[in-house]
PDB file of C-alpha atoms and ligand atoms in Angstrom:
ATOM      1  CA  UNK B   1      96.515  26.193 176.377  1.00  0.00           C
ATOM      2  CA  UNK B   2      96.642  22.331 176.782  1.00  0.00           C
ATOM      3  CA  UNK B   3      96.689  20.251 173.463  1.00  0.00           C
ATOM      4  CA  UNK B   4      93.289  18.778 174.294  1.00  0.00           C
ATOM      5  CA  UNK B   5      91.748  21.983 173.908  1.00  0.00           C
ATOM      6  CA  UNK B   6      93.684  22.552 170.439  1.00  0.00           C
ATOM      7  CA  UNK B   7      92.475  18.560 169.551  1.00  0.00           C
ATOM      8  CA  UNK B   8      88.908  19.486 170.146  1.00  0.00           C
ATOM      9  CA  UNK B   9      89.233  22.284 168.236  1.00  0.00           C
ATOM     10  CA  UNK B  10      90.874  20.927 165.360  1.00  0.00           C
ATOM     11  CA  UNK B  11      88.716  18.334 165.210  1.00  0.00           C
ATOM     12  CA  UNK B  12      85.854  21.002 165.043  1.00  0.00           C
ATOM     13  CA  UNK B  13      86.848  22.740 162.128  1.00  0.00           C
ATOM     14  CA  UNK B  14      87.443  19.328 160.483  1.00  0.00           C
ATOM     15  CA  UNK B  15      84.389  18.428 160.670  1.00  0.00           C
ATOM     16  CA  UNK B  16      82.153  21.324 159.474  1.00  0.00           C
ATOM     17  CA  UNK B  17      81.599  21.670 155.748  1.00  0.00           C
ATOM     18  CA  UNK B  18      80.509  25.522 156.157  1.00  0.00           C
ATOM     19  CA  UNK B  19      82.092  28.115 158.972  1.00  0.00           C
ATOM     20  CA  UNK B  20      81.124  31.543 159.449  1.00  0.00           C
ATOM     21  CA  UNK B  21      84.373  33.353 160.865  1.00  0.00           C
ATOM     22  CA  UNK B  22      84.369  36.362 163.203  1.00  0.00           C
ATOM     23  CA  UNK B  23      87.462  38.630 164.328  1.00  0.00           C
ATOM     24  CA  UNK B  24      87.604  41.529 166.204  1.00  0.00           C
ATOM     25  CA  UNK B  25      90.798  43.776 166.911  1.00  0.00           C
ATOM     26  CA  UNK B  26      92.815  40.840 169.084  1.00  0.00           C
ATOM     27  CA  UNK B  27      93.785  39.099 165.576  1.00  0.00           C
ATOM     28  CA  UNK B  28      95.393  42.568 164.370  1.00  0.00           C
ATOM     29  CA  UNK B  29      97.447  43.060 168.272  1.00  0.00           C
ATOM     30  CA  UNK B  30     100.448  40.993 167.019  1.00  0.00           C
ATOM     31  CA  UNK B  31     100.284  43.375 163.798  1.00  0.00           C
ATOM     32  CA  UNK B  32     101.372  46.202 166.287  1.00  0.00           C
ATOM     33  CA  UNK B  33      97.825  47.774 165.908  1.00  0.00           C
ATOM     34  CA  UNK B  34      96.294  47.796 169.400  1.00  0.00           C
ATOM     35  CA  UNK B  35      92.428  46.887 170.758  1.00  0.00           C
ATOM     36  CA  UNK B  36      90.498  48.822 172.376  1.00  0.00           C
ATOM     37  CA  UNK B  37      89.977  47.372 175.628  1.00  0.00           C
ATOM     38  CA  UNK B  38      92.292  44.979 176.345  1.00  0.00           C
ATOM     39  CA  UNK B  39      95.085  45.390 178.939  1.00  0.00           C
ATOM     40  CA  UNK B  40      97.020  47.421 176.523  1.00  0.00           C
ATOM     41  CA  UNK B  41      94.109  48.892 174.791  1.00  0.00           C
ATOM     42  CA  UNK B  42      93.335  52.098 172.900  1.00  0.00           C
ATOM     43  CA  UNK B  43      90.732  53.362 175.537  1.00  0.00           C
ATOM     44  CA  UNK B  44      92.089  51.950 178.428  1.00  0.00           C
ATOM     45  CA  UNK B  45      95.457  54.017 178.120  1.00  0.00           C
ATOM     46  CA  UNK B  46      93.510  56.779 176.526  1.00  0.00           C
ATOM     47  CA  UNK B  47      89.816  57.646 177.467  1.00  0.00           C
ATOM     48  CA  UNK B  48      89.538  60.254 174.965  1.00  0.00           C
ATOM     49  CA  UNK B  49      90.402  58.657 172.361  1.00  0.00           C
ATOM     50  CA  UNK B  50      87.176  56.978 172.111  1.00  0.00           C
ATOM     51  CA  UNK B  51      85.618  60.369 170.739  1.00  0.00           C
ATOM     52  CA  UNK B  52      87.743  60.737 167.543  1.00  0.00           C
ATOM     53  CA  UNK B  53      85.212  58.003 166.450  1.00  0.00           C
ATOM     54  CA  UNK B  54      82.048  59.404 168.037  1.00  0.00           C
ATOM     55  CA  UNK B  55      79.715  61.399 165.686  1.00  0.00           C
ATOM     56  CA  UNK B  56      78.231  63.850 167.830  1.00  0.00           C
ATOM     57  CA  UNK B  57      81.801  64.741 169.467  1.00  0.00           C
ATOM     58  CA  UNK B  58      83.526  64.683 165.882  1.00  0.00           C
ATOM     59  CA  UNK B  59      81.264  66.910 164.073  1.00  0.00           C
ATOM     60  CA  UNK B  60      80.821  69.466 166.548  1.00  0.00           C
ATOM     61  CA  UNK B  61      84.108  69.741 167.679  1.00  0.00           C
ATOM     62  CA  UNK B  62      86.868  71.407 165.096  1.00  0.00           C
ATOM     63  CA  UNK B  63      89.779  70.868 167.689  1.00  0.00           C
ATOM     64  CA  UNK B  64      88.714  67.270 168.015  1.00  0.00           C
ATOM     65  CA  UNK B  65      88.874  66.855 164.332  1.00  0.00           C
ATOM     66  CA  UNK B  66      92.533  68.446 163.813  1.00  0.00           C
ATOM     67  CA  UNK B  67      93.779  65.824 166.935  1.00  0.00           C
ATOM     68  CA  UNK B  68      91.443  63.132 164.656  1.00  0.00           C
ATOM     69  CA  UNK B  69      93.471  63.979 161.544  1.00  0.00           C
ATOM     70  CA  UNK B  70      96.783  63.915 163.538  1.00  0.00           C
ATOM     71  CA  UNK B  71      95.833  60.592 164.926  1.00  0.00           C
ATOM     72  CA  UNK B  72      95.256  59.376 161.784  1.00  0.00           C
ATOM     73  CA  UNK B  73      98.118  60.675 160.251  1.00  0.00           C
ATOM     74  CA  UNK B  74      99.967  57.995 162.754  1.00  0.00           C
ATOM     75  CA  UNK B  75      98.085  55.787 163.019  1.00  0.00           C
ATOM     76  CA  UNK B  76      99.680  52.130 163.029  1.00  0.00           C
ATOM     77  CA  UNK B  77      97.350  50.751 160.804  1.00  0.00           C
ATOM     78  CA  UNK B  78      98.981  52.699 157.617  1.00  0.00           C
ATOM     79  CA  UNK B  79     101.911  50.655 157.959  1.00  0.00           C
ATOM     80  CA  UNK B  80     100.936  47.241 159.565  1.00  0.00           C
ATOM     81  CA  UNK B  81     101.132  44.209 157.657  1.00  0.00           C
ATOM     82  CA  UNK B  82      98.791  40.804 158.081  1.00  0.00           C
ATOM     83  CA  UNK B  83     100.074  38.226 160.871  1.00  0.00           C
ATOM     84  CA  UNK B  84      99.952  34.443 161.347  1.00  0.00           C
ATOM     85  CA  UNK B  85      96.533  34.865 162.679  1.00  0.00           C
ATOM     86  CA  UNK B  86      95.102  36.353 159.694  1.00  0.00           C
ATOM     87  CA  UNK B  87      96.675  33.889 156.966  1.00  0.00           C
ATOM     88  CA  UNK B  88      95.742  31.032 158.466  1.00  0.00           C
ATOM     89  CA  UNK B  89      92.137  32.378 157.319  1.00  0.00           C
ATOM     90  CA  UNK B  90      93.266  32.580 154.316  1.00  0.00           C
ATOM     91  CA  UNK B  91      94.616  28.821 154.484  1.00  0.00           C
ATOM     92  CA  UNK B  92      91.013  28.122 156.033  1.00  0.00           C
ATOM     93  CA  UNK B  93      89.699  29.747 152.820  1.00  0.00           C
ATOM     94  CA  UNK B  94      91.958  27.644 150.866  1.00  0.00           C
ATOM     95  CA  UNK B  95      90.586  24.320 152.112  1.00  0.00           C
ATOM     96  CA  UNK B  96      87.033  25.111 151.298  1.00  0.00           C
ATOM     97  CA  UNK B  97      85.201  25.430 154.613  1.00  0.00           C
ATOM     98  CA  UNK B  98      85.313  29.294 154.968  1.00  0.00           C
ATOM     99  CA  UNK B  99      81.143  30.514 154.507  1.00  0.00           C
ATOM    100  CA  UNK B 100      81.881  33.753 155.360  1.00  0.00           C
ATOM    101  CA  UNK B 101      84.461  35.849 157.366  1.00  0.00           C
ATOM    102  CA  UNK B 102      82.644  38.694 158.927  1.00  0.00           C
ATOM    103  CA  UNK B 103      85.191  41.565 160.757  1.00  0.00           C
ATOM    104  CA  UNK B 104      84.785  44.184 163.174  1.00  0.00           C
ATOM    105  CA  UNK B 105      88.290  45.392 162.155  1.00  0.00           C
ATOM    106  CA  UNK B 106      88.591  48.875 159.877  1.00  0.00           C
ATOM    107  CA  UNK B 107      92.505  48.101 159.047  1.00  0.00           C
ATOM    108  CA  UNK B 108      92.068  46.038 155.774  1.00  0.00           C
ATOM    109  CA  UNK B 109      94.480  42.986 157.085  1.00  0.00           C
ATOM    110  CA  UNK B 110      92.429  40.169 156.071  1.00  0.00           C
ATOM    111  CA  UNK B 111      92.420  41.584 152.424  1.00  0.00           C
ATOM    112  CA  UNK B 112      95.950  42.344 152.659  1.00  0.00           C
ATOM    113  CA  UNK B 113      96.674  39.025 153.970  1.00  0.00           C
ATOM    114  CA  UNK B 114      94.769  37.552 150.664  1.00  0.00           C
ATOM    115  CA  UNK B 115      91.347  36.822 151.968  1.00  0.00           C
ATOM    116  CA  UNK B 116      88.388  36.874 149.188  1.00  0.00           C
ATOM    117  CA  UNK B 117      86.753  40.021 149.101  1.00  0.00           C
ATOM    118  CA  UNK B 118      83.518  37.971 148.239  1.00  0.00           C
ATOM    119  CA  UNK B 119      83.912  36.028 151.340  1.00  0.00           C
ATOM    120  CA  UNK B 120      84.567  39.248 153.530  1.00  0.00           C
ATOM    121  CA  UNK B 121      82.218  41.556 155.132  1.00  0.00           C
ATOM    122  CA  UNK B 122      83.971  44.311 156.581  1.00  0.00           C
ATOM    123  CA  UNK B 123      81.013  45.313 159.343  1.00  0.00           C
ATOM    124  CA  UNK B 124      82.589  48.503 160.864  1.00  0.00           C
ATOM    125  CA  UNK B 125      84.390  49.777 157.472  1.00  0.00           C
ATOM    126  CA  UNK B 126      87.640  50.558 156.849  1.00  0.00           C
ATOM    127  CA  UNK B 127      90.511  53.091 156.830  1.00  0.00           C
ATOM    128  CA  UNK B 128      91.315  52.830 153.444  1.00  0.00           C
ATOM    129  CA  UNK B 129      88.925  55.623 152.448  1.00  0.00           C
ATOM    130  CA  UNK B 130      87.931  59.365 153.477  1.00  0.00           C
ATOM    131  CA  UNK B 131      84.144  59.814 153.080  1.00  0.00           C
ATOM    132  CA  UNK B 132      82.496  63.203 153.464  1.00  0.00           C
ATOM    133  CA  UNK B 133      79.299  63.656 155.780  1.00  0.00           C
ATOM    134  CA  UNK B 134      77.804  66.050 153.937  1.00  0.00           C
ATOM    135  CA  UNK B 135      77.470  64.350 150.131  1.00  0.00           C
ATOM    136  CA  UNK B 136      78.368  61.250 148.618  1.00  0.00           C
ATOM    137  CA  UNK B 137      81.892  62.294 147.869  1.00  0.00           C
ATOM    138  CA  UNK B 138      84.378  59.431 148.996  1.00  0.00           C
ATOM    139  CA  UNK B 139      87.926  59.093 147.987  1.00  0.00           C
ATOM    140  CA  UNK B 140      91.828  57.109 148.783  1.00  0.00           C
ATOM    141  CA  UNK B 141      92.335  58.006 152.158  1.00  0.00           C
ATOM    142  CA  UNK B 142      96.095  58.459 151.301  1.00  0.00           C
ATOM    143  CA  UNK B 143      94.851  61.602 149.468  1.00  0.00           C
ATOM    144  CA  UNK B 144      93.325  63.067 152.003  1.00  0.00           C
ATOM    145  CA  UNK B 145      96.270  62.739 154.691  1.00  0.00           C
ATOM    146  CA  UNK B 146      98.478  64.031 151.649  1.00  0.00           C
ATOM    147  CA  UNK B 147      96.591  67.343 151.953  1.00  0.00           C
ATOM    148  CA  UNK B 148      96.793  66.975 156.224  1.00  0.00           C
ATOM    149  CA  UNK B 149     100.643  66.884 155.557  1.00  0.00           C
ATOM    150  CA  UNK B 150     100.739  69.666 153.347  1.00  0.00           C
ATOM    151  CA  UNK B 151      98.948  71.821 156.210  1.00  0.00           C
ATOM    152  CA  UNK B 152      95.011  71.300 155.900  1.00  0.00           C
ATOM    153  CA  UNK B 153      94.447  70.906 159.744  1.00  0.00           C
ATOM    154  CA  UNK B 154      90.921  69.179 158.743  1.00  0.00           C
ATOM    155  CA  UNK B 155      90.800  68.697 155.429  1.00  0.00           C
ATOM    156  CA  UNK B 156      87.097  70.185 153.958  1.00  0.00           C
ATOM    157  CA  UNK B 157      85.096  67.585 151.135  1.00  0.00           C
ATOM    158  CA  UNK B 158      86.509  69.256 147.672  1.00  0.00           C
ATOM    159  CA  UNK B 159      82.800  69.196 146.492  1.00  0.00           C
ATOM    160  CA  UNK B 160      80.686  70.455 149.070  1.00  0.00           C
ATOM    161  CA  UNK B 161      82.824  71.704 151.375  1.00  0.00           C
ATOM    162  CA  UNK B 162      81.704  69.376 153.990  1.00  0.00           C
ATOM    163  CA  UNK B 163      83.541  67.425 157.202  1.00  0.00           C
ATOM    164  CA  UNK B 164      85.578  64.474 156.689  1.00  0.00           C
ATOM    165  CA  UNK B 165      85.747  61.548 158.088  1.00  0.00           C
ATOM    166  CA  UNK B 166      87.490  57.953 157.854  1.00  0.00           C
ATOM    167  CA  UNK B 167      85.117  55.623 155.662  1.00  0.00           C
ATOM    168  CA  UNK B 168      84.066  53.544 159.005  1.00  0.00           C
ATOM    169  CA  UNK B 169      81.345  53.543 161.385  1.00  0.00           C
ATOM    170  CA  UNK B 170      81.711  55.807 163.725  1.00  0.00           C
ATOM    171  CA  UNK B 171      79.629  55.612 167.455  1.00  0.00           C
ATOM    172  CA  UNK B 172      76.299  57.062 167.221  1.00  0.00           C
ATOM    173  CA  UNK B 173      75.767  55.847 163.410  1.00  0.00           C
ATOM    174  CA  UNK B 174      74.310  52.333 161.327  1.00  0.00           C
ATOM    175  CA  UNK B 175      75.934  49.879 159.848  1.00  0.00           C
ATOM    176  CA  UNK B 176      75.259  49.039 156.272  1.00  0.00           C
ATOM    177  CA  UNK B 177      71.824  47.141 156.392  1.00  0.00           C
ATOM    178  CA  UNK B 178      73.710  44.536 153.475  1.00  0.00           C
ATOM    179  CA  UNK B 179      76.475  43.687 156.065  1.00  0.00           C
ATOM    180  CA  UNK B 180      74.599  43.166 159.196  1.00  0.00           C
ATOM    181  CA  UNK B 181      72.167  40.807 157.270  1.00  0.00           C
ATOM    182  CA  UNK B 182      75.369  38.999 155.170  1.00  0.00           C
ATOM    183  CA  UNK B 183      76.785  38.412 158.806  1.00  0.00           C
ATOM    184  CA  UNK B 184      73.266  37.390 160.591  1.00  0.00           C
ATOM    185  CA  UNK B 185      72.633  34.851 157.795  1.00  0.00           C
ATOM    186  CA  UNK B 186      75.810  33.216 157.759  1.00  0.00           C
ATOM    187  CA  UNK B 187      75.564  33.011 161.694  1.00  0.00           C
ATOM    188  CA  UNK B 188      71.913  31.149 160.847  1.00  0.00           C
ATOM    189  CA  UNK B 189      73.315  29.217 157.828  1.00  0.00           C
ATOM    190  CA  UNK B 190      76.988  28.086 159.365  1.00  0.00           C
ATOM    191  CA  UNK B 191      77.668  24.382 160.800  1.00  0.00           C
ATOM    192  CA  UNK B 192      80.362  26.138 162.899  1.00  0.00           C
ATOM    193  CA  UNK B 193      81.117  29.405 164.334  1.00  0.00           C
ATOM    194  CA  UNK B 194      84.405  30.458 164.907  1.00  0.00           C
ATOM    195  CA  UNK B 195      85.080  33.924 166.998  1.00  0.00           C
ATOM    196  CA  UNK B 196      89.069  35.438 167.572  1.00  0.00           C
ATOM    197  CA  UNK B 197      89.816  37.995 169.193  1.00  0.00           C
ATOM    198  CA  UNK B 198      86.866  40.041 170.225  1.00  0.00           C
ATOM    199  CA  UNK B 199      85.350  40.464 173.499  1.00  0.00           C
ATOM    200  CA  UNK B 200      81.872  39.705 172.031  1.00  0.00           C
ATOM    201  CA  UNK B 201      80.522  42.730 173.193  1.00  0.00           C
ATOM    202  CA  UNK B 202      80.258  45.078 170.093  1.00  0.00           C
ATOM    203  CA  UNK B 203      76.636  44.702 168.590  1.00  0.00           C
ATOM    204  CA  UNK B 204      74.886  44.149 166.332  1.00  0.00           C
ATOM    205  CA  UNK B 205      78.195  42.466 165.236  1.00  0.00           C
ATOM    206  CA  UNK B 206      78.079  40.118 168.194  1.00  0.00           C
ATOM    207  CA  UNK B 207      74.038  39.043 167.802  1.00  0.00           C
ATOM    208  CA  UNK B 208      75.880  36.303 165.307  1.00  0.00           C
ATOM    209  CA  UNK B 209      76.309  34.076 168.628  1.00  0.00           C
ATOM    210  CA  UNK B 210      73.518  34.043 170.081  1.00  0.00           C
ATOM    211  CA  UNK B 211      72.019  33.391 166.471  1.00  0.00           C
ATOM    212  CA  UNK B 212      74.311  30.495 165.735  1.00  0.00           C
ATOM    213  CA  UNK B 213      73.375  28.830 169.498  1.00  0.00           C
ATOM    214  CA  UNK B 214      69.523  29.518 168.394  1.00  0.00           C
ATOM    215  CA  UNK B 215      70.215  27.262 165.451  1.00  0.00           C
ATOM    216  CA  UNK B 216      72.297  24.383 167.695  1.00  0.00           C
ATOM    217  CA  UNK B 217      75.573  25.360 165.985  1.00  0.00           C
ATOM    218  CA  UNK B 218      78.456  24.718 167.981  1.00  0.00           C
ATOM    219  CA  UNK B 219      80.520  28.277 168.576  1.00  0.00           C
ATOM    220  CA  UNK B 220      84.902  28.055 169.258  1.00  0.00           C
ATOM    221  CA  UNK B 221      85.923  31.378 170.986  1.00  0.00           C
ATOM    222  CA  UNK B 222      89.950  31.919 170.610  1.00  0.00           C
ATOM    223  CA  UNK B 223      90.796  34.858 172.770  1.00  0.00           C
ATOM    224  CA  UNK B 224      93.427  36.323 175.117  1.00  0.00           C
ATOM    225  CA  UNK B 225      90.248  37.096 177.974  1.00  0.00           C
ATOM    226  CA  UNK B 226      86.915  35.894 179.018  1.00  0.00           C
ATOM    227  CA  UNK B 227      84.155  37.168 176.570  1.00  0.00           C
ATOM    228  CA  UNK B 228      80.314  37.343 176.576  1.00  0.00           C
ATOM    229  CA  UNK B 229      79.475  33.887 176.141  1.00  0.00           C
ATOM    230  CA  UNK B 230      82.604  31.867 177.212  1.00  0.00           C
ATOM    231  CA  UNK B 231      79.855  29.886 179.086  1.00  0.00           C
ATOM    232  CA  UNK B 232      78.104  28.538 175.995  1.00  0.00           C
ATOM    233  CA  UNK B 233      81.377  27.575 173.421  1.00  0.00           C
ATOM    234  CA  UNK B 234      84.496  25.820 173.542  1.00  0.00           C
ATOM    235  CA  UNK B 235      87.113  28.644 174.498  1.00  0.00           C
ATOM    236  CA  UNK B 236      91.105  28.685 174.041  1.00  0.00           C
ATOM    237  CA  UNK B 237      92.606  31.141 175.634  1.00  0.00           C
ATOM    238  CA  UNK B 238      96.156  32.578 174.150  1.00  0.00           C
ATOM    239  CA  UNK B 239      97.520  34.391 171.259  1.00  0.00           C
ATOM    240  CA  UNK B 240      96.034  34.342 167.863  1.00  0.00           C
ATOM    241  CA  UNK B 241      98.756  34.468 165.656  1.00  0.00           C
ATOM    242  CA  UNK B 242     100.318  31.114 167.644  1.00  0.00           C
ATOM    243  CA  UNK B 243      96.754  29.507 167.576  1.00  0.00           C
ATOM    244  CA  UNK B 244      95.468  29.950 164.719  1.00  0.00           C
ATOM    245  CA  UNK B 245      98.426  28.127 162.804  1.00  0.00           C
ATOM    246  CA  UNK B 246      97.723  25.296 165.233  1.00  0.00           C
ATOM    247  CA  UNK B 247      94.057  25.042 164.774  1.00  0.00           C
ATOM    248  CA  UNK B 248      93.968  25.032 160.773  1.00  0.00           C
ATOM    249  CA  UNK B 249      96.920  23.231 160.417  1.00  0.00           C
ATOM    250  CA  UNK B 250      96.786  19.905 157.911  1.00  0.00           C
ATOM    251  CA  UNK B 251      93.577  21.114 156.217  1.00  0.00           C
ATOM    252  CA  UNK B 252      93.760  19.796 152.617  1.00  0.00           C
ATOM    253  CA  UNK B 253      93.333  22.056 149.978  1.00  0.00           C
ATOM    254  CA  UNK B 254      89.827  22.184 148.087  1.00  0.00           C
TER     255      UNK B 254
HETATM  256  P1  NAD F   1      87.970  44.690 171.867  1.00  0.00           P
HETATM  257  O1  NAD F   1      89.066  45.690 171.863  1.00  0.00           O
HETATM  258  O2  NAD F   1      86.736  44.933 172.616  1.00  0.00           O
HETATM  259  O3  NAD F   1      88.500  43.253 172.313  1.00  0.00           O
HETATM  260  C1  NAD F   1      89.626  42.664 171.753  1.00  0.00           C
HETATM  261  C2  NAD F   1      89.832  41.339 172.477  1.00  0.00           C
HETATM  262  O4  NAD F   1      90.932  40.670 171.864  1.00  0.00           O
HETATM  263  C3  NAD F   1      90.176  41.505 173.970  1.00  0.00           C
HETATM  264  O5  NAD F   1      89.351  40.642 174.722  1.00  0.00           O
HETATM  265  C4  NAD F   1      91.652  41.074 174.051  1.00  0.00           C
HETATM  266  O6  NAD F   1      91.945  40.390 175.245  1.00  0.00           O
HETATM  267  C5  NAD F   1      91.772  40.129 172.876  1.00  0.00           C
HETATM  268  N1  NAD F   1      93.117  40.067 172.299  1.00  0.00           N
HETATM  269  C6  NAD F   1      93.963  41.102 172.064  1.00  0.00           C
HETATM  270  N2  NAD F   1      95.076  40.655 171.455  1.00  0.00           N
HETATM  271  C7  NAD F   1      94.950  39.316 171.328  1.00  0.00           C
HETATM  272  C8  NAD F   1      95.779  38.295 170.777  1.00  0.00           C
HETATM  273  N3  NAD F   1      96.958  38.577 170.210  1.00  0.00           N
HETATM  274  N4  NAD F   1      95.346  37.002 170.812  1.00  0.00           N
HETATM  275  C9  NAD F   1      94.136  36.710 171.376  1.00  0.00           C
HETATM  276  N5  NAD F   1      93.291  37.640 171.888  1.00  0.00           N
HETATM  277  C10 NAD F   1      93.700  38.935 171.871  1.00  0.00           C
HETATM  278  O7  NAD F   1      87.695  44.458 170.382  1.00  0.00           O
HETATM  279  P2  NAD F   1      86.384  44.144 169.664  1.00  0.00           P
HETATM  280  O8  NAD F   1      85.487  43.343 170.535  1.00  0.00           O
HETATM  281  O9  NAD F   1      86.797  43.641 168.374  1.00  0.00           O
HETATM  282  O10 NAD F   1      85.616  45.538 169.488  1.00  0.00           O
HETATM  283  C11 NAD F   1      86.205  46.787 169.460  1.00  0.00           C
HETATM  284  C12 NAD F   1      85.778  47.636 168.279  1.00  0.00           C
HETATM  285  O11 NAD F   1      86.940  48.350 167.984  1.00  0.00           O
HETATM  286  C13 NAD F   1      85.434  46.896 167.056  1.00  0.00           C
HETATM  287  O12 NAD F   1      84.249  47.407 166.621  1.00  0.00           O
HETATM  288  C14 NAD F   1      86.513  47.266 166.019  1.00  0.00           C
HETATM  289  O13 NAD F   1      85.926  47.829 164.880  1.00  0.00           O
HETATM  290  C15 NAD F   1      87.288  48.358 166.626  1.00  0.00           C
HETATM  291  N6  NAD F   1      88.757  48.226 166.546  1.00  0.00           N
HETATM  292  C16 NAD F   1      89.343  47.802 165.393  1.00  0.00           C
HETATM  293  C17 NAD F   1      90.712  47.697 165.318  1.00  0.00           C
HETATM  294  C18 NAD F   1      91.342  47.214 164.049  1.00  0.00           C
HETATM  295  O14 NAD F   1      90.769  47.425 162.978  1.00  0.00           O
HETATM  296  N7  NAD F   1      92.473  46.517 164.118  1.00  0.00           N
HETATM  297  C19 NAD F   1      91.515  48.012 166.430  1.00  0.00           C
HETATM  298  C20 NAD F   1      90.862  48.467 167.592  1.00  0.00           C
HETATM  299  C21 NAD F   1      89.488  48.550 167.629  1.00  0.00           C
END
């Protein structure tokens, strides 16, 4: 990345008064937990494990649900810890001009890392519950893998003896109605959109671009690859968690 794309960049965020923020899984790689489809990806190294989070597959399927829990049970994401990339949003925060920070992510870094939870909107949900799919029962996922390790092979909702799943949203259903519309307005509302580490192509999530363009509001895109709409925003290209420092360094505190 040359320093005149950092410059421009800087001088971006220095001038907007109100940004709507974006991340997808590149801001938690450095955090050891990996994307999807990057290079390294999830999916790319494993094509089935895109079906522990598909609905159909995951309710129908009692083997897939044991390998689900199992997954779970190592999953990186219980022991990760925020990065450089996710507290300089929180310095961003800090200095006033964060609107909104709207993530794809279900591993609960930017809280962790000290981000508002009024100023979050996590779109996909997170891992820090179990929900069932039968009733309203939801509860600490820690419990539930607590009963996994004590040799429940897939766990059954203590109420209603229903499936259980991770508290995110899983292929195949909606996201919370409140949380597409909190991310769509501040898209519509921002004076600058900023977008890390997501290849833009996970909807409705993603719509915020092409709503922020609509309105004639400039869009930054940090990321490792190309994305959707490279074409139409100022793009760096490189690691998050050595940009981001860069880019929101010398803000002044509010
Ligand atoms: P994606 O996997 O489609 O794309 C991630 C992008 O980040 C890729 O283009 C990759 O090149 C880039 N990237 C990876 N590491 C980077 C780094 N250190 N610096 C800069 N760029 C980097 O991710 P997505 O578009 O966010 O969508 C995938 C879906 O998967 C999302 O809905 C999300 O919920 C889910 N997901 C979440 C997590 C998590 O919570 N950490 C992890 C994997 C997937």
């Amino acid at each position: 990345m040359t320093s005149a794309g950092i410059d421009q960049a800087r001088s971006l965020v220095q001038g907007a008064q109100g940004i709507a923020v974006l991340t997808g899984a590149g801001i938690s790689t450095d955090s050891g937990i990996p994307d999807f489809r990057g290079p390294k990806g999830l999916w790319t190294r494993d094509p089935d494990a895109e079906k522990y989070s598909s609905i159909d597959f995951y309710l129908s399927d009692p083997e897939l649900r044991v390998r689900a829990w199992q997954f779970r049970l190592s999953n990186p994401v219980l022991v990760a810890q925020p990065n450089a990339g996710h507290s300089a949003l929180v310095a961003l925060e800090h200095s006033g001009k964060l609107q909104r920070l709207v993530t794809q992510n279900i591993d609960g870094l930017h809280l962790a890392a000290g981000t508002s939870p009024e100023l979050l909107t996590e779109a996909h949900g997170n891992t820090r519950e179990a929900v069932c799919t039968s009733c309203t029962w939801r509860g600490p996922m820690s419990e539930t893998l607590d009963r996994v390790r004590a040799g429940e092979a897939d766990p059954a909702c203590s109420e209603c003896g229903g499936i259980l799943k991770s508290a995110t949203v899983f292929f195949g259903q909606s996201l919370d109605p409140a949380c597409v519309q909190a991310a769509f307005d501040a898209a519509a509302s921002c004076d600058l959109l900023v977008c890390l580490g997501s290849t833009l192509a996970v909807y409705p999530v993603a719509e915020m671009v092409p709503i922020a363009l609509g309105e004639g509001t400039p869009v930054l895109i940090v990321n490792a690859e190309r994305t959707e709409f490279d074409e139409s925003a100022l793009v760096l290209r490189g690691s998050l968690s050595e940009l981001l420092p860069e880019i929101f360094s010398g803000l002044s505190e509010s």
